[in-house]
Structures are given as C-alpha cells and as structure tokens.
C-alpha cells in the first residue's frame, strides 16, 4: 500500500475571450463541483465523469492510502487572474508539503491554462512542485484532450495521461489510467519519456473522435500501449490560445528510451499523414441551406447544420441569426434553429401566448461583427419554463435550467428560444418545447462537436457552417501574436509569420 497525494486545478483558457477567471470562479460550483478541500474530496466526485473520480475508484481498488489536498475548476474564459493562480497553487503546494512522507502525487489538470503572468499555467505549477518534492517522487497528471502540452510539463511530470474522446465521455477513465501509471511508477521505478508535436493546428470541429480521422488516431494511440511502451497519449490542443507551444502533441513513456521514441514517432507520422483529412469542408450559410433542402427531400433523417462559430461552449453569445436568416430566405420549410438565446424575445412570446403573432427584432443583442437582429413577424407555437432533465450521452442526468423558452415560426422555419445560453447538445432541449428532433428535415444547432453525442445517431448528414459568431472555425481569423513562427494555423495553410 502506497501513500498518494491527490489534487486538481482545471482551466481551459481562450486568450482571445473578453473575461478573465477570478478566484471566485474557481470557488463556486457550475456544471462541476466548486472548490473542494480535505476529506470532502473523497466523496464529492462520486459518479461524476471527471478524471479525479476515476482515479479515486481505481486507486481505492488498488488499496492505496489517498491523501486529499484541494480540487477546483472554472468555466473556460480568458486568462486566470494572478491573484487566483497564486492563491490556489500556494495552497495546493502547502497542503502537499504538510502531508509528510508520500510515495507519489496525482493531479487532475486540464493542460490549457494560461494566466496573466504565465503562458503555461500547468508547466509553472509542475516546476514549482518538482522543486518542492525533489526529482524522484512520481507525479502523474491527467489532462484534457484540448491540453496544449509544453516541454516544461513533460519535464516536470513523471507522466501525463490524456483522455481520448471528444465529446469527452472518458474523463473518469483517464483518471483510472493515471492511477495504474502512478502505481507502476511508485513500484517499478521511473520510465523514459518522448514528446513530439505537429507543425499545424487542428480546428475544434475536426477533432471529434466520433468521426475520422480522429477516431482512427485514438484507436492507434490505445494500440500503441503494449510491450515496452507503457503509456501513450495524444492531445489535439486548444487553438484559441495565443501561446508559443499551442497545438497538438504526443507523449509516450516506455521502459526504454527507444520504446518511448518509437511509439511517439509512429503516432506523429500517423497524425501528420492525416493533415489533409483534418481540413474538413466549411459551408457558407446560403450554400448549406440550399444543399440541405435539396438533399432533405430524399432523406429519411434530418440534415444537421452546426452553427459552430456561435457555440456558447467555446465563448459564443448564442444570439446570432445569420444561419436563421439563410434558412428563412432559402425557404427551408421543416427546419429548426436551436437554441437562440434571447431572454427579451422569449419573455415577449410568453406574454403574447401560444397562437399569437408577434413582431420583433430577434437575437443579435450582443453586437459584434455581422451580428444584427432578424426583424420579422412570427407565430408563437409553443412555450416552456426551461426546466427539464437532459437525456443525451453528454449532458445526461443534468437538470437543465434554461429560463423561459419558446418556439417561434415563420415561413415553415421554427426557432427555439431560451433565456440562458447552453450549447444545443441534447435532444431534450427540443422535446421540452414539443419538437421531436428525428422528424425534422433540417436541424441547425449552436454547437461545434458536443452535439454529435446525441444528434449524430439521428443525422442523415452533418455540415459545419460558418455563420456570425465569436468562435471562428478558421484559426487564421484569430489575431495571434505569441504563437511560434512556422506553425500552420489550419491544416495545409501557409506557415504563420512567413
Ligand atoms: Zn476539452
């Protein structure tokens, strides 16, 4: 039986977003638990799809003594404020230091944290930890698939373990895998490391592991773990982070340097080989609607249009109507546009009541490039209070509270309105207001990838559409300054910086 310290500190930083993460953001609960300390950590994560939850299950099975410190996370946003970072890292290191003799450390980190002072929040944390505990203590870290892995993180962690699905349905499993690696390191001693990175970024919409080429790559990552290659990982990285080491990376660990190098080289060659396949087609709204209308006549399932640039899960305001305009102008009867976050219009629909006709300026309240409201008269077809249980694989079991909801209809096109923004990644969001998703001709959804968990099984075809929004699908539209010269911001693009 070994004594393992456990902790966690998660943030995914979009350096182009407007609002930073404060200590309060880490302290409060959101979709996940709030700042959790001491023994509360041993029960707070039970049954949740989080790496630390999986780690606890597996390490208990192994019979180890688990010593909790602290765990916290905050929603994706701009940089972590220095005050929050120093306070949390300081307390984490102090608590680890107070544990006396330990045999290893497990940390549940994201891997794409940028702070006001540090481009590499996790690398800075791991370097400080390494100084404190010495060069030999095993430190194993689980990371999100969107981690921007840095050389410093690889240097100071004994092993990094990355989850393998997007939508991330295996976070808990990546914690279990981390426990196995940590036990091995504590028993059999250190192993050898290799790190490789690609020379191109992959847009979020091409990272989905339900489709090729990502599904095949992650199969190969799993298969690479055999013989002397003890643990292999691939992270796609998080493109909207203007840091030197942004982008996809591979880490491999072996019982010999050769085994680690060979596994890493093989995986890098595979990923490089797929560069062309990552350059997926991006549709303009009008073209997508025309295609979906033509195809929809012979299809038995809906054509799904992903309104990815206004995805609230990646910083979108969820109020842009560019794709809605294309649906109405294109006379796409039987289309549903969801979810448009517009509390004022939802309230107006509730006041008018089902069956009424209302004239309003729909969406477009947040401003920004190309974001203007849709002026028109709509019929109020349904209303809902926005309280319902999610049923799809991604949000399953979550009690959704989207505020007043409504369905408006114009020229055969329906708009689902909500009052709190939430990525449209669950069929229950539509059923709550009386729409059966499978029976629609076209579903236009404000989401990039997570919608696929619930909607791909009922989709005839999925098109990625570039309508107005704060989350450009083409990374070349982001004003990078610090990212390394020579990297291709999109697959097959010209190198950055000339
Ligand atoms: Zn992620």
Short mmCIF file of C-alpha atoms and ligand atoms in Angstrom, two decimals:
data_model
loop_
_atom_site.label_atom_id
_atom_site.label_comp_id
_atom_site.label_asym_id
_atom_site.label_seq_id
_atom_site.Cartn_x
_atom_site.Cartn_y
_atom_site.Cartn_z
CA UNK A 1 0.00 0.00 0.00
CA UNK A 2 1.34 3.42 -1.00
CA UNK A 3 0.56 6.95 0.23
CA UNK A 4 -0.57 9.14 -2.67
CA UNK A 5 -1.41 12.86 -2.51
CA UNK A 6 -4.30 13.90 -4.79
CA UNK A 7 -5.34 17.32 -6.06
CA UNK A 8 -6.71 19.22 -9.04
CA UNK A 9 -6.80 22.67 -10.67
CA UNK A 10 -8.57 22.95 -14.03
CA UNK A 11 -8.93 25.76 -16.51
CA UNK A 12 -9.17 25.94 -20.31
CA UNK A 13 -8.02 29.41 -21.36
CA UNK A 14 -9.16 31.17 -24.54
CA UNK A 15 -6.74 34.11 -24.66
CA UNK A 16 -9.00 35.85 -27.19
CA UNK A 17 -12.05 35.81 -24.86
CA UNK A 18 -13.11 39.00 -23.06
CA UNK A 19 -13.47 37.96 -19.39
CA UNK A 20 -10.77 36.52 -17.07
CA UNK A 21 -11.13 33.83 -14.38
CA UNK A 22 -11.09 35.08 -10.78
CA UNK A 23 -10.70 33.15 -7.53
CA UNK A 24 -14.48 33.34 -7.14
CA UNK A 25 -14.92 31.48 -10.46
CA UNK A 26 -12.88 28.58 -9.09
CA UNK A 27 -14.60 28.69 -5.72
CA UNK A 28 -18.18 28.36 -6.95
CA UNK A 29 -19.85 25.29 -8.39
CA UNK A 30 -21.08 25.37 -12.00
CA UNK A 31 -21.58 22.28 -14.13
CA UNK A 32 -18.94 20.74 -11.87
CA UNK A 33 -18.33 20.93 -8.10
CA UNK A 34 -16.85 24.07 -6.56
CA UNK A 35 -13.53 24.36 -4.70
CA UNK A 36 -13.30 21.19 -2.61
CA UNK A 37 -10.78 20.54 0.17
CA UNK A 38 -9.66 17.75 2.51
CA UNK A 39 -11.85 14.71 3.10
CA UNK A 40 -14.77 16.23 1.19
CA UNK A 41 -12.74 15.33 -1.92
CA UNK A 42 -13.16 11.65 -1.15
CA UNK A 43 -16.94 11.78 -1.72
CA UNK A 44 -17.68 14.96 -3.75
CA UNK A 45 -16.85 13.46 -7.16
CA UNK A 46 -18.63 10.14 -6.83
CA UNK A 47 -20.32 9.09 -10.07
CA UNK A 48 -19.22 12.21 -11.97
CA UNK A 49 -17.39 11.97 -15.30
CA UNK A 50 -14.21 13.64 -14.00
CA UNK A 51 -10.63 12.32 -14.05
CA UNK A 52 -10.27 12.58 -10.29
CA UNK A 53 -13.43 10.49 -9.82
CA UNK A 54 -11.94 7.68 -11.91
CA UNK A 55 -8.61 7.98 -10.13
CA UNK A 56 -10.28 7.56 -6.73
CA UNK A 57 -12.19 4.46 -7.85
CA UNK A 58 -9.11 2.77 -9.30
CA UNK A 59 -6.63 3.74 -6.54
CA UNK A 60 -9.07 2.50 -3.88
CA UNK A 61 -9.32 -0.81 -5.73
CA UNK A 62 -5.53 -0.95 -5.60
CA UNK A 63 -5.75 -0.42 -1.84
CA UNK A 64 -3.72 2.79 -1.58
CA UNK A 65 -3.89 5.45 1.08
CA UNK A 66 -5.27 8.61 -0.59
CA UNK A 67 -4.40 11.99 0.88
CA UNK A 68 -6.69 14.79 -0.35
CA UNK A 69 -5.44 18.38 -0.73
CA UNK A 70 -7.70 20.58 -2.90
CA UNK A 71 -9.54 20.45 -6.24
CA UNK A 72 -11.18 23.23 -8.23
CA UNK A 73 -12.18 24.23 -11.77
CA UNK A 74 -13.68 27.22 -13.56
CA UNK A 75 -15.54 27.60 -16.87
CA UNK A 76 -13.45 28.30 -19.99
CA UNK A 77 -12.63 32.03 -20.25
CA UNK A 78 -9.72 34.41 -20.77
CA UNK A 79 -6.59 34.20 -18.55
CA UNK A 80 -6.60 33.11 -14.91
CA UNK A 81 -6.01 36.16 -12.71
CA UNK A 82 -2.65 36.17 -10.92
CA UNK A 83 -4.32 36.50 -7.54
CA UNK A 84 -6.40 33.34 -8.15
CA UNK A 85 -3.47 31.37 -9.55
CA UNK A 86 -1.06 32.22 -6.72
CA UNK A 87 -3.67 31.59 -4.05
CA UNK A 88 -4.67 28.17 -5.41
CA UNK A 89 -1.16 26.97 -6.33
CA UNK A 90 0.18 28.26 -3.00
CA UNK A 91 -2.43 26.36 -1.02
CA UNK A 92 -2.02 23.20 -3.11
CA UNK A 93 1.76 23.12 -2.58
CA UNK A 94 1.44 23.97 1.10
CA UNK A 95 -1.06 21.15 1.63
CA UNK A 96 1.15 18.66 -0.22
CA UNK A 97 4.13 19.78 1.86
CA UNK A 98 2.20 19.20 5.08
CA UNK A 99 1.47 15.52 4.29
CA UNK A 100 4.85 14.20 5.44
CA UNK A 101 6.34 11.27 3.60
CA UNK A 102 4.39 10.30 0.47
CA UNK A 103 5.03 7.81 -2.35
CA UNK A 104 3.54 9.79 -5.21
CA UNK A 105 1.20 12.56 -6.36
CA UNK A 106 -1.80 12.57 -8.71
CA UNK A 107 -3.05 15.87 -10.15
CA UNK A 108 -6.23 16.40 -12.18
CA UNK A 109 -5.27 19.28 -14.52
CA UNK A 110 -6.66 20.47 -17.86
CA UNK A 111 -3.46 21.38 -19.69
CA UNK A 112 -4.57 24.57 -21.47
CA UNK A 113 -4.30 27.06 -18.60
CA UNK A 114 -2.84 30.49 -19.33
CA UNK A 115 -2.52 33.01 -16.51
CA UNK A 116 -1.96 36.77 -16.51
CA UNK A 117 1.73 36.06 -15.85
CA UNK A 118 2.39 32.60 -17.27
CA UNK A 119 1.71 31.23 -20.78
CA UNK A 120 1.93 27.74 -19.33
CA UNK A 121 -0.01 27.59 -16.06
CA UNK A 122 0.43 23.83 -15.62
CA UNK A 123 4.17 23.90 -16.50
CA UNK A 124 4.76 26.62 -13.92
CA UNK A 125 2.80 24.68 -11.28
CA UNK A 126 4.65 21.42 -12.02
CA UNK A 127 8.05 23.12 -11.93
CA UNK A 128 7.31 24.61 -8.51
CA UNK A 129 6.01 21.25 -7.30
CA UNK A 130 9.11 19.45 -8.60
CA UNK A 131 11.37 21.90 -6.74
CA UNK A 132 9.46 21.19 -3.56
CA UNK A 133 9.31 17.37 -3.72
CA UNK A 134 12.65 16.63 -5.43
CA UNK A 135 13.50 14.92 -8.72
CA UNK A 136 12.45 11.35 -7.90
CA UNK A 137 8.92 11.43 -6.49
CA UNK A 138 6.38 10.08 -9.06
CA UNK A 139 3.98 12.83 -10.18
CA UNK A 140 1.24 11.71 -12.58
CA UNK A 141 -1.13 14.20 -14.22
CA UNK A 142 -4.30 13.57 -16.20
CA UNK A 143 -5.06 16.10 -18.96
CA UNK A 144 -7.94 17.08 -21.22
CA UNK A 145 -7.83 16.23 -24.94
CA UNK A 146 -7.58 20.01 -25.51
CA UNK A 147 -4.37 20.36 -23.48
CA UNK A 148 -1.62 22.44 -25.08
CA UNK A 149 1.19 20.21 -23.79
CA UNK A 150 4.50 22.02 -23.19
CA UNK A 151 8.06 20.76 -22.85
CA UNK A 152 8.07 22.07 -19.29
CA UNK A 153 5.04 19.98 -18.35
CA UNK A 154 6.70 16.87 -19.81
CA UNK A 155 9.95 17.66 -17.99
CA UNK A 156 8.49 18.08 -14.51
CA UNK A 157 5.69 15.46 -14.54
CA UNK A 158 6.69 11.81 -14.36
CA UNK A 159 3.81 11.04 -16.71
CA UNK A 160 0.96 12.86 -18.48
CA UNK A 161 -2.20 10.91 -19.33
CA UNK A 162 -4.64 12.46 -21.84
CA UNK A 163 -8.30 11.48 -22.27
CA UNK A 164 -9.18 10.02 -25.67
CA UNK A 165 -12.68 11.17 -26.65
CA UNK A 166 -14.33 14.37 -27.87
CA UNK A 167 -17.15 14.67 -26.79
CA UNK A 168 -15.23 13.85 -23.58
CA UNK A 169 -17.12 10.81 -22.34
CA UNK A 170 -14.00 9.09 -20.91
CA UNK A 171 -12.70 11.66 -18.41
CA UNK A 172 -13.18 9.28 -15.49
CA UNK A 173 -11.43 6.52 -17.44
CA UNK A 174 -8.39 8.76 -17.96
CA UNK A 175 -8.22 9.10 -14.16
CA UNK A 176 -8.30 5.31 -13.81
CA UNK A 177 -5.45 5.01 -16.31
CA UNK A 178 -3.50 7.61 -14.32
CA UNK A 179 -3.83 5.51 -11.16
CA UNK A 180 -2.40 2.49 -12.95
CA UNK A 181 0.57 4.53 -14.22
CA UNK A 182 1.20 6.05 -10.79
CA UNK A 183 1.17 2.65 -9.07
CA UNK A 184 3.63 1.36 -11.64
CA UNK A 185 5.97 4.32 -11.17
CA UNK A 186 5.85 4.01 -7.38
CA UNK A 187 6.67 0.30 -7.58
CA UNK A 188 8.91 -0.40 -10.56
CA UNK A 189 10.59 2.99 -10.69
CA UNK A 190 10.95 5.64 -13.39
CA UNK A 191 10.44 5.19 -17.12
CA UNK A 192 11.64 7.04 -20.20
CA UNK A 193 9.78 9.88 -21.98
CA UNK A 194 9.32 11.14 -25.52
CA UNK A 195 7.39 14.15 -26.77
CA UNK A 196 6.55 15.16 -30.34
CA UNK A 197 4.40 17.90 -31.83
CA UNK A 198 2.78 18.65 -35.15
CA UNK A 199 3.52 21.73 -37.25
CA UNK A 200 -0.17 22.52 -37.70
CA UNK A 201 -3.23 23.32 -35.58
CA UNK A 202 -6.46 21.34 -35.92
CA UNK A 203 -9.75 23.29 -35.67
CA UNK A 204 -12.12 22.07 -32.94
CA UNK A 205 -14.70 20.87 -35.48
CA UNK A 206 -12.16 18.44 -36.98
CA UNK A 207 -11.12 16.99 -33.58
CA UNK A 208 -14.27 14.95 -32.99
CA UNK A 209 -13.43 11.33 -32.17
CA UNK A 210 -16.80 10.01 -33.40
CA UNK A 211 -15.56 10.54 -36.96
CA UNK A 212 -12.39 10.04 -38.96
CA UNK A 213 -9.59 10.83 -38.89
CA UNK A 214 -9.65 11.39 -35.09
CA UNK A 215 -11.36 8.08 -34.30
CA UNK A 216 -8.63 6.12 -36.10
CA UNK A 217 -5.87 8.14 -34.46
CA UNK A 218 -7.16 7.40 -30.96
CA UNK A 219 -7.50 3.72 -31.80
CA UNK A 220 -3.81 3.80 -32.74
CA UNK A 221 -2.94 5.67 -29.51
CA UNK A 222 -4.58 2.89 -27.47
CA UNK A 223 -2.94 0.15 -29.54
CA UNK A 224 0.49 1.75 -29.11
CA UNK A 225 0.38 0.89 -25.39
CA UNK A 226 1.94 -2.52 -25.50
CA UNK A 227 5.25 -4.21 -24.81
CA UNK A 228 7.83 -1.70 -23.62
CA UNK A 229 5.61 1.30 -24.41
CA UNK A 230 3.87 1.74 -21.06
CA UNK A 231 1.65 4.76 -21.67
CA UNK A 232 0.91 6.79 -24.83
CA UNK A 233 -1.17 9.94 -25.25
CA UNK A 234 -2.17 12.41 -27.93
CA UNK A 235 -3.71 15.84 -27.25
CA UNK A 236 -5.24 17.91 -30.05
CA UNK A 237 -4.55 21.14 -28.19
CA UNK A 238 -6.79 24.17 -27.79
CA UNK A 239 -6.32 26.52 -30.78
CA UNK A 240 -7.67 29.81 -29.34
CA UNK A 241 -4.68 30.15 -27.00
CA UNK A 242 -2.03 32.59 -28.15
CA UNK A 243 0.99 30.91 -26.56
CA UNK A 244 4.26 29.68 -28.06
CA UNK A 245 3.51 25.98 -27.56
CA UNK A 246 -0.13 25.93 -28.72
CA UNK A 247 -1.17 22.84 -30.70
CA UNK A 248 -1.30 19.06 -30.96
CA UNK A 249 1.31 16.95 -29.14
CA UNK A 250 2.15 13.33 -28.44
CA UNK A 251 3.72 11.97 -25.24
CA UNK A 252 4.94 8.40 -24.86
CA UNK A 253 6.52 6.58 -21.90
CA UNK A 254 8.48 3.36 -22.11
CA UNK A 255 10.74 1.01 -20.19
CA UNK A 256 13.49 2.13 -22.58
CA UNK A 257 14.15 5.41 -24.39
CA UNK A 258 13.92 3.53 -27.64
CA UNK A 259 10.43 2.21 -26.88
CA UNK A 260 9.20 5.70 -25.96
CA UNK A 261 10.76 7.29 -29.06
CA UNK A 262 9.46 4.64 -31.41
CA UNK A 263 5.88 4.87 -30.13
CA UNK A 264 5.97 8.68 -30.32
CA UNK A 265 7.44 8.71 -33.83
CA UNK A 266 4.89 6.21 -35.10
CA UNK A 267 1.98 8.24 -33.74
CA UNK A 268 3.39 11.51 -35.07
CA UNK A 269 3.75 10.01 -38.54
CA UNK A 270 0.13 8.87 -38.39
CA UNK A 271 -1.18 12.30 -37.31
CA UNK A 272 0.95 14.10 -39.93
CA UNK A 273 -0.35 11.73 -42.55
CA UNK A 274 -3.93 12.85 -41.75
CA UNK A 275 -3.31 16.60 -42.15
CA UNK A 276 -5.32 16.76 -45.36
CA UNK A 277 -8.23 14.87 -43.78
CA UNK A 278 -8.43 17.45 -40.95
CA UNK A 279 -9.12 20.20 -43.47
CA UNK A 280 -12.86 19.48 -43.38
CA UNK A 281 -15.29 21.40 -45.55
CA UNK A 282 -16.72 24.59 -44.07
CA UNK A 283 -20.03 25.74 -45.57
CA UNK A 284 -21.35 29.25 -46.05
CA UNK A 285 -24.92 29.54 -44.66
CA UNK A 286 -26.70 30.01 -48.01
CA UNK A 287 -24.89 27.08 -49.65
CA UNK A 288 -25.54 24.83 -46.67
CA UNK A 289 -29.27 25.61 -46.69
CA UNK A 290 -29.55 25.02 -50.45
CA UNK A 291 -27.72 21.69 -50.15
CA UNK A 292 -29.77 20.57 -47.15
CA UNK A 293 -33.05 21.48 -48.87
CA UNK A 294 -32.15 19.51 -51.98
CA UNK A 295 -30.86 16.53 -50.06
CA UNK A 296 -33.63 16.70 -47.45
CA UNK A 297 -36.28 15.74 -49.97
CA UNK A 298 -34.91 12.22 -50.29
CA UNK A 299 -33.53 11.83 -46.74
CA UNK A 300 -35.34 9.95 -44.00
CA UNK A 301 -33.40 11.66 -41.19
CA UNK A 302 -32.61 15.35 -40.59
CA UNK A 303 -29.62 17.11 -42.11
CA UNK A 304 -27.77 18.80 -39.22
CA UNK A 305 -26.13 22.21 -39.72
CA UNK A 306 -23.62 23.01 -36.94
CA UNK A 307 -23.70 26.77 -36.24
CA UNK A 308 -20.24 26.35 -34.75
CA UNK A 309 -19.00 29.95 -34.66
CA UNK A 310 -21.73 30.95 -32.19
CA UNK A 311 -21.23 27.88 -29.96
CA UNK A 312 -21.66 29.10 -26.36
CA UNK A 313 -19.40 26.26 -25.17
CA UNK A 314 -16.46 28.00 -26.85
CA UNK A 315 -17.26 31.61 -25.98
CA UNK A 316 -20.15 32.35 -28.41
CA UNK A 317 -23.04 34.56 -27.29
CA UNK A 318 -25.62 32.19 -28.81
CA UNK A 319 -27.65 35.11 -30.19
CA UNK A 320 -26.53 35.37 -33.84
CA UNK A 321 -29.18 34.85 -36.53
CA UNK A 322 -27.09 34.62 -39.72
CA UNK A 323 -27.97 30.98 -40.25
CA UNK A 324 -31.63 31.60 -39.34
CA UNK A 325 -31.77 34.34 -41.99
CA UNK A 326 -30.36 31.90 -44.55
CA UNK A 327 -32.99 29.30 -43.59
CA UNK A 328 -35.90 31.74 -43.95
CA UNK A 329 -34.52 33.33 -47.14
CA UNK A 330 -33.87 29.86 -48.54
CA UNK A 331 -37.47 28.77 -47.75
CA UNK A 332 -36.24 25.80 -45.74
CA UNK A 333 -39.62 24.56 -44.57
CA UNK A 334 -39.37 21.98 -41.80
CA UNK A 335 -36.14 23.44 -40.42
CA UNK A 336 -35.50 24.03 -36.70
CA UNK A 337 -32.95 26.60 -35.45
CA UNK A 338 -31.82 25.98 -31.84
CA UNK A 339 -31.07 27.39 -29.33
CA UNK A 340 -31.23 31.12 -29.82
CA UNK A 341 -30.52 32.81 -26.51
CA UNK A 342 -32.80 35.85 -26.38
CA UNK A 343 -34.46 36.44 -22.99
CA UNK A 344 -36.44 39.51 -24.16
CA UNK A 345 -37.99 37.71 -27.13
CA UNK A 346 -38.73 34.64 -25.00
CA UNK A 347 -40.49 36.88 -22.50
CA UNK A 348 -42.47 38.58 -25.30
CA UNK A 349 -43.58 35.16 -26.56
CA UNK A 350 -44.70 34.13 -23.07
CA UNK A 351 -46.65 37.40 -22.71
CA UNK A 352 -48.32 37.02 -26.11
CA UNK A 353 -49.17 33.35 -25.59
CA UNK A 354 -49.37 30.34 -27.89
CA UNK A 355 -51.17 31.12 -31.16
CA UNK A 356 -50.35 34.83 -31.14
CA UNK A 357 -48.45 36.66 -33.87
CA UNK A 358 -45.59 38.85 -32.65
CA UNK A 359 -43.34 41.27 -34.47
CA UNK A 360 -39.87 41.64 -33.01
CA UNK A 361 -36.15 42.09 -33.51
CA UNK A 362 -34.91 38.58 -32.87
CA UNK A 363 -31.41 37.87 -31.48
CA UNK A 364 -28.39 39.99 -32.34
CA UNK A 365 -28.42 41.78 -28.98
CA UNK A 366 -24.76 41.16 -28.09
CA UNK A 367 -23.30 43.03 -31.07
CA UNK A 368 -20.01 42.06 -32.70
CA UNK A 369 -19.11 41.58 -36.35
CA UNK A 370 -22.09 40.78 -38.57
CA UNK A 371 -24.38 40.31 -35.57
CA UNK A 372 -27.65 42.15 -36.23
CA UNK A 373 -31.19 41.10 -35.19
CA UNK A 374 -33.74 39.50 -37.51
CA UNK A 375 -36.74 41.81 -37.91
CA UNK A 376 -39.96 39.96 -38.61
CA UNK A 377 -43.37 38.65 -37.60
CA UNK A 378 -43.52 35.19 -36.06
CA UNK A 379 -46.24 32.89 -34.76
CA UNK A 380 -45.79 31.70 -31.17
CA UNK A 381 -46.09 27.94 -31.48
CA UNK A 382 -45.09 26.70 -28.02
CA UNK A 383 -43.68 27.89 -24.71
CA UNK A 384 -41.80 26.15 -21.88
CA UNK A 385 -40.33 27.05 -18.48
CA UNK A 386 -36.87 25.73 -19.45
CA UNK A 387 -36.69 23.21 -16.59
CA UNK A 388 -36.15 19.64 -17.78
CA UNK A 389 -33.84 16.69 -17.47
CA UNK A 390 -31.16 16.12 -20.12
CA UNK A 391 -31.25 12.68 -21.72
CA UNK A 392 -28.32 12.53 -24.19
CA UNK A 393 -24.90 10.97 -23.53
CA UNK A 394 -23.12 14.30 -22.96
CA UNK A 395 -25.45 16.12 -20.54
CA UNK A 396 -27.28 13.05 -19.24
CA UNK A 397 -28.80 13.49 -15.79
CA UNK A 398 -28.21 17.26 -15.71
CA UNK A 399 -31.16 19.32 -14.54
CA UNK A 400 -31.29 21.96 -17.25
CA UNK A 401 -32.47 25.43 -16.24
CA UNK A 402 -32.57 27.47 -19.45
CA UNK A 403 -35.14 30.03 -18.26
CA UNK A 404 -38.31 30.83 -20.25
CA UNK A 405 -38.27 29.05 -23.62
CA UNK A 406 -40.46 29.41 -26.71
CA UNK A 407 -40.86 28.21 -30.27
CA UNK A 408 -41.48 30.87 -32.92
CA UNK A 409 -42.40 30.01 -36.52
CA UNK A 410 -42.05 31.91 -39.77
CA UNK A 411 -42.47 30.54 -43.31
CA UNK A 412 -42.19 26.97 -42.05
CA UNK A 413 -38.94 27.61 -40.11
CA UNK A 414 -39.03 27.16 -36.32
CA UNK A 415 -36.76 28.95 -33.84
CA UNK A 416 -36.19 27.56 -30.34
CA UNK A 417 -35.63 30.43 -27.91
CA UNK A 418 -34.06 30.12 -24.48
CA UNK A 419 -33.15 32.68 -21.81
CA UNK A 420 -29.82 31.23 -20.60
CA UNK A 421 -27.23 30.17 -23.11
CA UNK A 422 -26.38 26.49 -23.30
CA UNK A 423 -24.82 24.50 -26.10
CA UNK A 424 -27.50 22.68 -28.12
CA UNK A 425 -26.18 19.20 -27.45
CA UNK A 426 -29.21 17.33 -26.11
CA UNK A 427 -32.43 16.30 -27.84
CA UNK A 428 -34.38 17.03 -24.65
CA UNK A 429 -33.86 20.76 -25.32
CA UNK A 430 -36.16 20.45 -28.34
CA UNK A 431 -38.59 17.94 -26.89
CA UNK A 432 -39.19 20.27 -23.95
CA UNK A 433 -40.94 22.63 -26.37
CA UNK A 434 -42.75 19.92 -28.33
CA UNK A 435 -40.30 19.31 -31.18
CA UNK A 436 -39.33 15.71 -31.97
CA UNK A 437 -35.80 16.11 -33.43
CA UNK A 438 -35.82 13.00 -35.63
CA UNK A 439 -38.93 14.14 -37.52
CA UNK A 440 -37.43 17.45 -38.70
CA UNK A 441 -35.94 18.00 -42.14
CA UNK A 442 -33.12 20.32 -41.06
CA UNK A 443 -31.68 20.89 -37.56
CA UNK A 444 -29.47 23.99 -37.21
CA UNK A 445 -27.69 23.68 -33.85
CA UNK A 446 -25.45 26.10 -31.95
CA UNK A 447 -22.64 23.69 -31.08
CA UNK A 448 -19.27 22.64 -32.54
CA UNK A 449 -18.81 18.98 -31.57
CA UNK A 450 -20.62 18.05 -28.34
CA UNK A 451 -23.97 17.94 -30.22
CA UNK A 452 -22.72 14.85 -32.04
CA UNK A 453 -23.04 12.70 -28.92
CA UNK A 454 -26.85 12.90 -29.11
CA UNK A 455 -27.62 14.11 -32.65
CA UNK A 456 -25.20 12.18 -34.86
CA UNK A 457 -27.19 8.92 -34.44
CA UNK A 458 -30.30 10.60 -35.95
CA UNK A 459 -28.50 12.72 -38.57
CA UNK A 460 -28.60 11.95 -42.29
CA UNK A 461 -25.55 14.18 -42.74
CA UNK A 462 -23.74 16.88 -40.77
CA UNK A 463 -22.49 20.16 -42.30
CA UNK A 464 -20.20 22.60 -40.46
CA UNK A 465 -21.44 26.13 -41.18
CA UNK A 466 -19.58 29.43 -40.74
CA UNK A 467 -22.25 31.96 -39.71
CA UNK A 468 -21.55 35.02 -37.49
CA UNK A 469 -20.09 34.29 -34.03
CA UNK A 470 -17.14 34.79 -31.70
CA UNK A 471 -15.56 31.38 -32.23
CA UNK A 472 -14.04 31.38 -35.73
CA UNK A 473 -13.76 27.91 -37.24
CA UNK A 474 -10.79 29.14 -39.25
CA UNK A 475 -7.95 29.86 -36.81
CA UNK A 476 -6.44 32.29 -39.32
CA UNK A 477 -9.12 34.78 -38.27
CA UNK A 478 -7.64 34.93 -34.73
CA UNK A 479 -5.08 37.73 -34.11
CA UNK A 480 -2.19 35.53 -32.86
CA UNK A 481 0.99 37.30 -31.74
CA UNK A 482 2.93 34.91 -29.48
CA UNK A 483 2.41 31.52 -31.17
CA UNK A 484 5.63 30.04 -32.63
CA UNK A 485 6.63 31.08 -36.13
CA UNK A 486 6.28 28.46 -38.83
CA UNK A 487 3.21 26.69 -37.44
CA UNK A 488 0.29 26.29 -39.85
CA UNK A 489 -2.78 27.81 -38.17
CA UNK A 490 -5.01 25.46 -40.20
CA UNK A 491 -4.22 22.13 -41.86
CA UNK A 492 -2.40 22.72 -45.18
CA UNK A 493 -2.29 26.52 -44.59
CA UNK A 494 0.76 28.74 -45.14
CA UNK A 495 3.22 28.83 -42.17
CA UNK A 496 2.49 31.56 -39.60
CA UNK A 497 4.83 34.56 -39.62
CA UNK A 498 6.11 33.99 -43.16
ZN1 LIG B 1 -11.79 19.67 -23.78
#
